[in-house]
Amino acid sequence: MDSPKKPLSACATPIERLSASVGGNEVFVKREDLLPFSFGGNKARKARLFFREIEKGDYTHVVTYGAGSSNHCRVVANLAAAHGLACVIVSPEDGYRETANSRLVRLFGAEIVKTPLDAVSATIDRVLEELRTSGKPYFIAGGGHGNVGTEAYVEAYREIAAYEAECGETFDYIFLPSGTGTTQAGLVCGAALAGQGRRKILGMSIARSNPRGGEVVAESVRQYLAAVEFQGEIPAVCFDDSYILGGYGKYNGAVLETVRELMVKEGIPANTTYTGKAFWAMEQFLKAHKIKNKRVLFLHTGGAPLFFDDLGEL
Ligand SMILES: *Cc1c(COP(=O)(O)O)cnc(C)c1O
């Protein structure tokens, strides 16, 4: 295997209908977890675009940032290894824990540099500076944040719109787990560019509170739409922080039960950090707003290895 690996095929991920309704609503799931590289997920879709850039240059290293549980770091380390590039992962030492993802990162031969939270950007700068003395590092922001990551979900929105056109039906709501919000920003920008900026795209925050959480998403939307010189109305962002349960990685028995049910009854692996938590949040939202008899799309953003971290508790 000496030719560089092509970064992921560009085929659309499946949209499937769940057998069980949720509070009287028909629920469909877009299976981003089935993207065909490194257990898929939204980080695989974003990383594909970053590696398109990387392939164009004579880079020697890929550097990125994320926690021990990071799906982003796993996908980037895997793509780097597949391309024969060295990879450095900068991780916060506060609360660092080994997970299936961090073990995969080691399997891919990436170097993990731990740093105190308050020294993250200084550490990244130092690592990049050192690498520049003998090579050419490419830096990817944590989570694949930025216009490139947003672009990946503009493409995913096009897949959703194509599915709707083909079936002759539209989804009344699109729900998704929202973290740094690049994924949500991409869907919102995709809708705006398709002239559908008013549709209901609801980010269920898995960690951040408003106003900051929603503002970060809105800023990503503005940044991307400015870059593509969009002339229309900038859509509002719906980022709901009602169900964060105390923050990143925190969950309750109901979230765990949601993860169990999705696996047992639908055969879909979810996790307590992102997809299971947001699916549970969606259920709460539908109930709280008395929404019934609607067609709802849930974006399954992946994170398959995290399911196995949760498995012991199920
Ligand atoms: C990173 C991640 C998210 C959050 O994506 P953002 O674009 O940062 O909002 C959601 N789900 C999974 C499984 C993730 O790994």
Short mmCIF file of C-alpha atoms and ligand atoms in Angstrom, two decimals:
data_model
loop_
_atom_site.label_atom_id
_atom_site.label_comp_id
_atom_site.label_asym_id
_atom_site.label_seq_id
_atom_site.Cartn_x
_atom_site.Cartn_y
_atom_site.Cartn_z
CA MET A 1 0.00 0.00 0.00
CA ASP A 2 2.29 2.78 -1.13
CA SER A 3 -0.20 4.97 -2.99
CA PRO A 4 -1.93 7.49 -0.72
CA LYS A 5 -5.36 6.36 0.36
CA LYS A 6 -8.26 8.18 -1.22
CA PRO A 7 -10.04 10.08 1.55
CA LEU A 8 -13.44 8.42 1.80
CA SER A 9 -15.93 7.89 -0.95
CA ALA A 10 -18.47 10.64 -1.45
CA CYS A 11 -21.65 8.56 -1.52
CA ALA A 12 -24.66 9.77 0.51
CA THR A 13 -25.33 8.14 3.88
CA PRO A 14 -28.63 6.26 4.24
CA ILE A 15 -31.78 7.74 5.76
CA GLU A 16 -33.91 5.09 7.46
CA ARG A 17 -37.24 5.14 9.26
CA LEU A 18 -37.32 3.91 12.84
CA SER A 19 -39.79 1.13 13.63
CA ALA A 20 -40.99 2.90 16.79
CA SER A 21 -42.62 6.33 16.71
CA VAL A 22 -41.42 8.96 19.17
CA GLY A 23 -44.31 10.59 21.02
CA GLY A 24 -46.56 10.04 18.00
CA ASN A 25 -44.03 11.36 15.48
CA GLU A 26 -42.48 9.43 12.63
CA VAL A 27 -38.70 9.47 13.08
CA PHE A 28 -36.08 9.01 10.38
CA VAL A 29 -32.36 8.75 11.04
CA LYS A 30 -29.59 9.89 8.72
CA ARG A 31 -26.81 7.42 9.43
CA GLU A 32 -23.62 9.48 9.41
CA ASP A 33 -22.19 6.71 11.58
CA LEU A 34 -22.11 4.59 8.42
CA LEU A 35 -19.69 6.81 6.50
CA PRO A 36 -17.11 4.39 5.15
CA PHE A 37 -13.95 5.30 7.04
CA SER A 38 -12.81 4.68 10.65
CA PHE A 39 -16.30 4.04 12.11
CA GLY A 40 -17.68 7.07 10.25
CA GLY A 41 -19.45 9.94 11.99
CA ASN A 42 -19.50 13.69 11.43
CA LYS A 43 -15.74 13.91 12.06
CA ALA A 44 -15.14 11.53 9.15
CA ARG A 45 -17.22 13.74 6.86
CA LYS A 46 -15.32 16.85 7.98
CA ALA A 47 -11.89 15.21 7.87
CA ARG A 48 -12.44 14.09 4.29
CA LEU A 49 -12.44 17.74 3.22
CA PHE A 50 -9.39 18.62 5.33
CA PHE A 51 -7.44 15.78 3.76
CA ARG A 52 -8.42 16.97 0.31
CA GLU A 53 -6.46 20.13 1.23
CA ILE A 54 -3.63 18.15 2.79
CA GLU A 55 -3.19 16.02 -0.33
CA LYS A 56 -2.58 19.17 -2.37
CA GLY A 57 0.47 20.19 -0.30
CA ASP A 58 3.72 18.49 0.67
CA TYR A 59 2.81 18.17 4.33
CA THR A 60 4.77 15.93 6.70
CA HIS A 61 2.59 16.11 9.84
CA VAL A 62 -1.02 16.59 10.82
CA VAL A 63 -1.64 18.29 14.17
CA THR A 64 -4.98 18.56 15.90
CA TYR A 65 -6.57 18.94 19.31
CA GLY A 66 -9.11 16.95 21.34
CA ALA A 67 -9.87 15.02 24.52
CA GLY A 68 -9.16 11.34 25.11
CA SER A 69 -12.71 10.52 24.04
CA SER A 70 -12.51 12.59 20.84
CA ASN A 71 -13.98 11.05 17.68
CA HIS A 72 -12.28 13.79 15.70
CA CYS A 73 -8.80 12.80 16.92
CA ARG A 74 -9.45 9.13 16.10
CA VAL A 75 -10.51 9.89 12.51
CA VAL A 76 -7.68 12.37 11.87
CA ALA A 77 -5.05 9.99 13.31
CA ASN A 78 -6.42 7.19 11.14
CA LEU A 79 -6.44 9.27 7.95
CA ALA A 80 -2.93 10.52 8.69
CA ALA A 81 -1.70 6.94 9.14
CA ALA A 82 -3.43 5.87 5.93
CA HIS A 83 -1.67 8.73 4.11
CA GLY A 84 1.71 7.90 5.64
CA LEU A 85 1.80 11.21 7.54
CA ALA A 86 2.92 11.66 11.14
CA CYS A 87 0.22 12.86 13.51
CA VAL A 88 0.38 14.80 16.76
CA ILE A 89 -2.68 15.03 19.00
CA VAL A 90 -2.71 17.74 21.66
CA SER A 91 -5.01 16.72 24.54
CA PRO A 92 -6.08 18.47 27.74
CA GLU A 93 -4.62 16.57 30.72
CA ASP A 94 -7.49 17.71 32.98
CA GLY A 95 -10.00 14.87 33.10
CA TYR A 96 -8.09 12.82 30.52
CA ARG A 97 -9.36 9.26 30.36
CA GLU A 98 -8.47 6.33 28.15
CA THR A 99 -11.34 5.30 25.89
CA ALA A 100 -11.78 3.15 22.80
CA ASN A 101 -10.98 6.29 20.80
CA SER A 102 -7.72 7.08 22.62
CA ARG A 103 -6.61 3.45 22.25
CA LEU A 104 -7.34 3.67 18.52
CA VAL A 105 -5.32 6.89 18.31
CA ARG A 106 -2.35 4.98 19.77
CA LEU A 107 -2.96 2.10 17.36
CA PHE A 108 -2.59 4.62 14.51
CA GLY A 109 0.81 5.62 15.88
CA ALA A 110 -0.09 9.22 16.70
CA GLU A 111 1.88 11.07 19.34
CA ILE A 112 -0.29 12.39 22.19
CA VAL A 113 0.93 15.61 23.84
CA LYS A 114 -0.92 16.41 27.05
CA THR A 115 -1.31 19.95 28.29
CA PRO A 116 -3.11 21.84 31.06
CA LEU A 117 -6.34 23.40 29.77
CA ASP A 118 -5.06 26.95 30.21
CA ALA A 119 -1.98 26.22 28.08
CA VAL A 120 -3.71 24.59 25.10
CA SER A 121 -3.10 27.26 22.49
CA ALA A 122 0.49 27.86 23.68
CA THR A 123 1.18 24.12 23.46
CA ILE A 124 -0.28 23.89 19.97
CA ASP A 125 1.88 26.86 18.89
CA ARG A 126 4.98 25.26 20.41
CA VAL A 127 4.31 21.89 18.72
CA LEU A 128 3.76 23.56 15.34
CA GLU A 129 6.89 25.68 15.71
CA GLU A 130 9.03 22.65 16.55
CA LEU A 131 7.69 20.67 13.60
CA ARG A 132 8.32 23.58 11.22
CA THR A 133 12.06 23.39 11.88
CA SER A 134 12.28 20.11 9.96
CA GLY A 135 8.93 19.58 8.25
CA LYS A 136 5.60 21.05 7.22
CA PRO A 137 2.71 20.50 9.64
CA TYR A 138 -0.96 20.98 8.75
CA PHE A 139 -3.14 22.11 11.64
CA ILE A 140 -6.80 21.12 11.98
CA ALA A 141 -8.80 22.95 14.68
CA GLY A 142 -10.38 20.80 17.40
CA GLY A 143 -13.51 19.04 16.15
CA GLY A 144 -12.78 20.18 12.59
CA HIS A 145 -14.17 23.61 13.47
CA GLY A 146 -14.12 26.28 10.74
CA ASN A 147 -15.40 26.81 7.21
CA VAL A 148 -14.00 23.52 5.91
CA GLY A 149 -15.93 21.59 8.57
CA THR A 150 -19.03 23.66 7.89
CA GLU A 151 -18.74 22.93 4.17
CA ALA A 152 -18.92 19.20 4.94
CA TYR A 153 -22.41 19.65 6.38
CA VAL A 154 -23.54 21.93 3.60
CA GLU A 155 -22.92 18.83 1.49
CA ALA A 156 -24.86 16.65 3.94
CA TYR A 157 -27.78 19.10 3.71
CA ARG A 158 -27.77 18.63 -0.06
CA GLU A 159 -28.12 14.89 0.52
CA ILE A 160 -31.12 15.49 2.80
CA ALA A 161 -32.74 17.81 0.24
CA ALA A 162 -32.12 15.28 -2.54
CA TYR A 163 -33.75 12.55 -0.45
CA GLU A 164 -36.77 14.78 0.18
CA ALA A 165 -37.10 15.65 -3.49
CA GLU A 166 -36.88 11.98 -4.43
CA CYS A 167 -39.53 10.90 -1.89
CA GLY A 168 -41.73 13.94 -2.46
CA GLU A 169 -41.93 14.58 1.29
CA THR A 170 -40.21 17.02 3.59
CA PHE A 171 -39.14 16.62 7.19
CA ASP A 172 -40.92 19.00 9.55
CA TYR A 173 -37.95 19.05 11.92
CA ILE A 174 -34.29 18.16 11.74
CA PHE A 175 -32.67 17.40 15.12
CA LEU A 176 -28.99 16.80 15.79
CA PRO A 177 -26.45 16.70 18.64
CA SER A 178 -24.63 20.05 18.67
CA GLY A 179 -21.21 20.61 20.23
CA THR A 180 -18.94 23.24 18.67
CA GLY A 181 -21.79 23.64 16.23
CA THR A 182 -19.95 23.26 12.90
CA THR A 183 -22.27 20.40 11.98
CA GLN A 184 -25.34 22.44 12.76
CA ALA A 185 -23.89 25.51 11.04
CA GLY A 186 -23.35 23.44 7.89
CA LEU A 187 -26.95 22.25 7.83
CA VAL A 188 -28.24 25.78 8.45
CA CYS A 189 -26.01 27.19 5.67
CA GLY A 190 -27.04 24.37 3.35
CA ALA A 191 -30.69 25.22 3.96
CA ALA A 192 -30.05 28.94 3.40
CA LEU A 193 -28.21 28.27 0.13
CA ALA A 194 -31.13 26.09 -1.01
CA GLY A 195 -33.59 28.91 -0.29
CA GLN A 196 -34.94 26.97 2.73
CA GLY A 197 -33.44 29.11 5.50
CA ARG A 198 -36.64 29.10 7.56
CA ARG A 199 -36.78 25.39 8.21
CA LYS A 200 -36.53 24.00 11.68
CA ILE A 201 -33.02 22.70 12.33
CA LEU A 202 -32.72 22.12 16.06
CA GLY A 203 -29.33 21.64 17.64
CA MET A 204 -29.60 19.82 20.95
CA SER A 205 -26.62 21.05 22.94
CA ILE A 206 -24.61 18.23 24.43
CA ALA A 207 -22.43 20.55 26.52
CA ARG A 208 -22.53 24.31 26.04
CA SER A 209 -25.00 26.76 27.51
CA ASN A 210 -26.54 29.76 25.83
CA PRO A 211 -25.92 32.49 25.01
CA ARG A 212 -22.35 31.40 24.12
CA GLY A 213 -23.30 27.99 22.64
CA GLY A 214 -25.78 29.43 20.18
CA GLU A 215 -23.56 32.40 19.37
CA VAL A 216 -20.69 30.13 18.32
CA VAL A 217 -23.00 28.34 15.87
CA ALA A 218 -24.40 31.64 14.56
CA GLU A 219 -20.85 32.95 14.11
CA SER A 220 -19.92 29.84 12.08
CA VAL A 221 -23.02 30.41 9.94
CA ARG A 222 -22.13 34.07 9.31
CA GLN A 223 -18.49 33.23 8.56
CA TYR A 224 -19.34 30.55 6.02
CA LEU A 225 -22.11 32.49 4.28
CA ALA A 226 -19.81 35.53 4.02
CA ALA A 227 -17.08 33.36 2.49
CA VAL A 228 -19.44 32.11 -0.23
CA GLU A 229 -20.84 35.64 -0.71
CA PHE A 230 -24.39 34.66 0.16
CA GLN A 231 -26.72 37.60 -0.47
CA GLY A 232 -29.93 36.45 1.24
CA GLU A 233 -31.24 36.60 4.77
CA ILE A 234 -28.96 35.00 7.38
CA PRO A 235 -31.07 32.31 9.11
CA ALA A 236 -31.63 32.26 12.86
CA VAL A 237 -29.97 29.43 14.78
CA CYS A 238 -31.93 27.21 17.20
CA PHE A 239 -29.49 25.85 19.78
CA ASP A 240 -31.34 24.33 22.74
CA ASP A 241 -29.37 24.04 25.97
CA SER A 242 -32.26 22.69 28.09
CA TYR A 243 -30.95 19.13 28.16
CA ILE A 244 -27.21 19.38 28.82
CA LEU A 245 -27.53 17.63 32.20
CA GLY A 246 -24.61 19.50 33.71
CA GLY A 247 -22.29 19.56 30.71
CA TYR A 248 -20.02 17.56 28.44
CA GLY A 249 -20.15 13.81 29.01
CA LYS A 250 -22.81 14.08 31.74
CA TYR A 251 -25.91 11.91 31.41
CA ASN A 252 -28.68 10.32 33.44
CA GLY A 253 -30.50 6.99 33.57
CA ALA A 254 -32.95 8.08 30.87
CA VAL A 255 -30.09 8.75 28.42
CA LEU A 256 -28.62 5.35 29.18
CA GLU A 257 -32.05 3.80 28.59
CA THR A 258 -32.31 5.61 25.24
CA VAL A 259 -28.92 4.19 24.19
CA ARG A 260 -30.06 0.72 25.26
CA GLU A 261 -33.38 0.96 23.37
CA LEU A 262 -31.82 2.28 20.15
CA MET A 263 -29.40 -0.64 20.15
CA VAL A 264 -31.82 -3.37 21.21
CA LYS A 265 -34.92 -2.33 19.25
CA GLU A 266 -33.45 -0.56 16.23
CA GLY A 267 -29.97 -2.02 15.98
CA ILE A 268 -28.42 1.45 16.06
CA PRO A 269 -25.39 2.11 18.27
CA ALA A 270 -25.59 5.47 20.04
CA ASN A 271 -23.68 6.88 23.02
CA THR A 272 -24.28 8.84 26.19
CA THR A 273 -22.04 11.78 25.18
CA TYR A 274 -23.60 12.77 21.84
CA THR A 275 -26.17 10.77 19.90
CA GLY A 276 -28.01 9.03 22.75
CA LYS A 277 -28.08 12.21 24.82
CA ALA A 278 -29.38 14.28 21.89
CA PHE A 279 -31.94 11.64 20.91
CA TRP A 280 -33.24 11.71 24.48
CA ALA A 281 -33.20 15.54 24.33
CA MET A 282 -35.24 15.37 21.11
CA GLU A 283 -37.82 13.16 22.85
CA GLN A 284 -38.06 15.68 25.70
CA PHE A 285 -38.34 18.58 23.27
CA LEU A 286 -41.14 16.94 21.26
CA LYS A 287 -43.02 16.22 24.47
CA ALA A 288 -42.46 19.68 25.99
CA HIS A 289 -43.64 21.43 22.82
CA LYS A 290 -46.58 19.01 22.33
CA ILE A 291 -45.37 18.12 18.82
CA LYS A 292 -47.28 15.21 17.27
CA ASN A 293 -47.89 13.59 13.89
CA LYS A 294 -44.81 15.17 12.35
CA ARG A 295 -42.01 13.76 10.24
CA VAL A 296 -38.76 14.20 12.10
CA LEU A 297 -35.20 13.61 10.94
CA PHE A 298 -32.49 12.85 13.49
CA LEU A 299 -28.91 13.23 12.30
CA HIS A 300 -26.90 10.36 13.77
CA THR A 301 -23.50 12.02 14.02
CA GLY A 302 -21.60 8.81 14.82
CA GLY A 303 -19.14 8.16 17.61
CA ALA A 304 -19.45 4.37 17.35
CA PRO A 305 -16.40 3.62 19.58
CA LEU A 306 -18.07 5.57 22.42
CA PHE A 307 -20.88 3.00 22.40
CA PHE A 308 -18.36 0.42 23.56
CA ASP A 309 -17.20 2.70 26.39
CA ASP A 310 -20.86 2.81 27.52
CA LEU A 311 -21.51 -0.87 26.99
CA GLY A 312 -20.37 -1.93 30.45
CA GLU A 313 -23.03 0.31 32.00
CA LEU A 314 -25.83 -0.93 29.75
C1 LIG B 1 -18.05 16.03 17.60
C2 LIG B 1 -19.36 15.34 17.63
C3 LIG B 1 -20.57 16.06 17.64
C4 LIG B 1 -20.63 17.56 17.68
O1 LIG B 1 -20.30 18.10 16.43
P1 LIG B 1 -20.07 19.66 16.30
O2 LIG B 1 -19.88 19.90 14.85
O3 LIG B 1 -18.87 20.00 17.11
O4 LIG B 1 -21.28 20.34 16.84
C5 LIG B 1 -21.75 15.34 17.63
N1 LIG B 1 -21.75 13.98 17.62
C6 LIG B 1 -20.61 13.27 17.60
C7 LIG B 1 -20.71 11.79 17.62
C8 LIG B 1 -19.38 13.92 17.60
O5 LIG B 1 -18.25 13.21 17.60
#
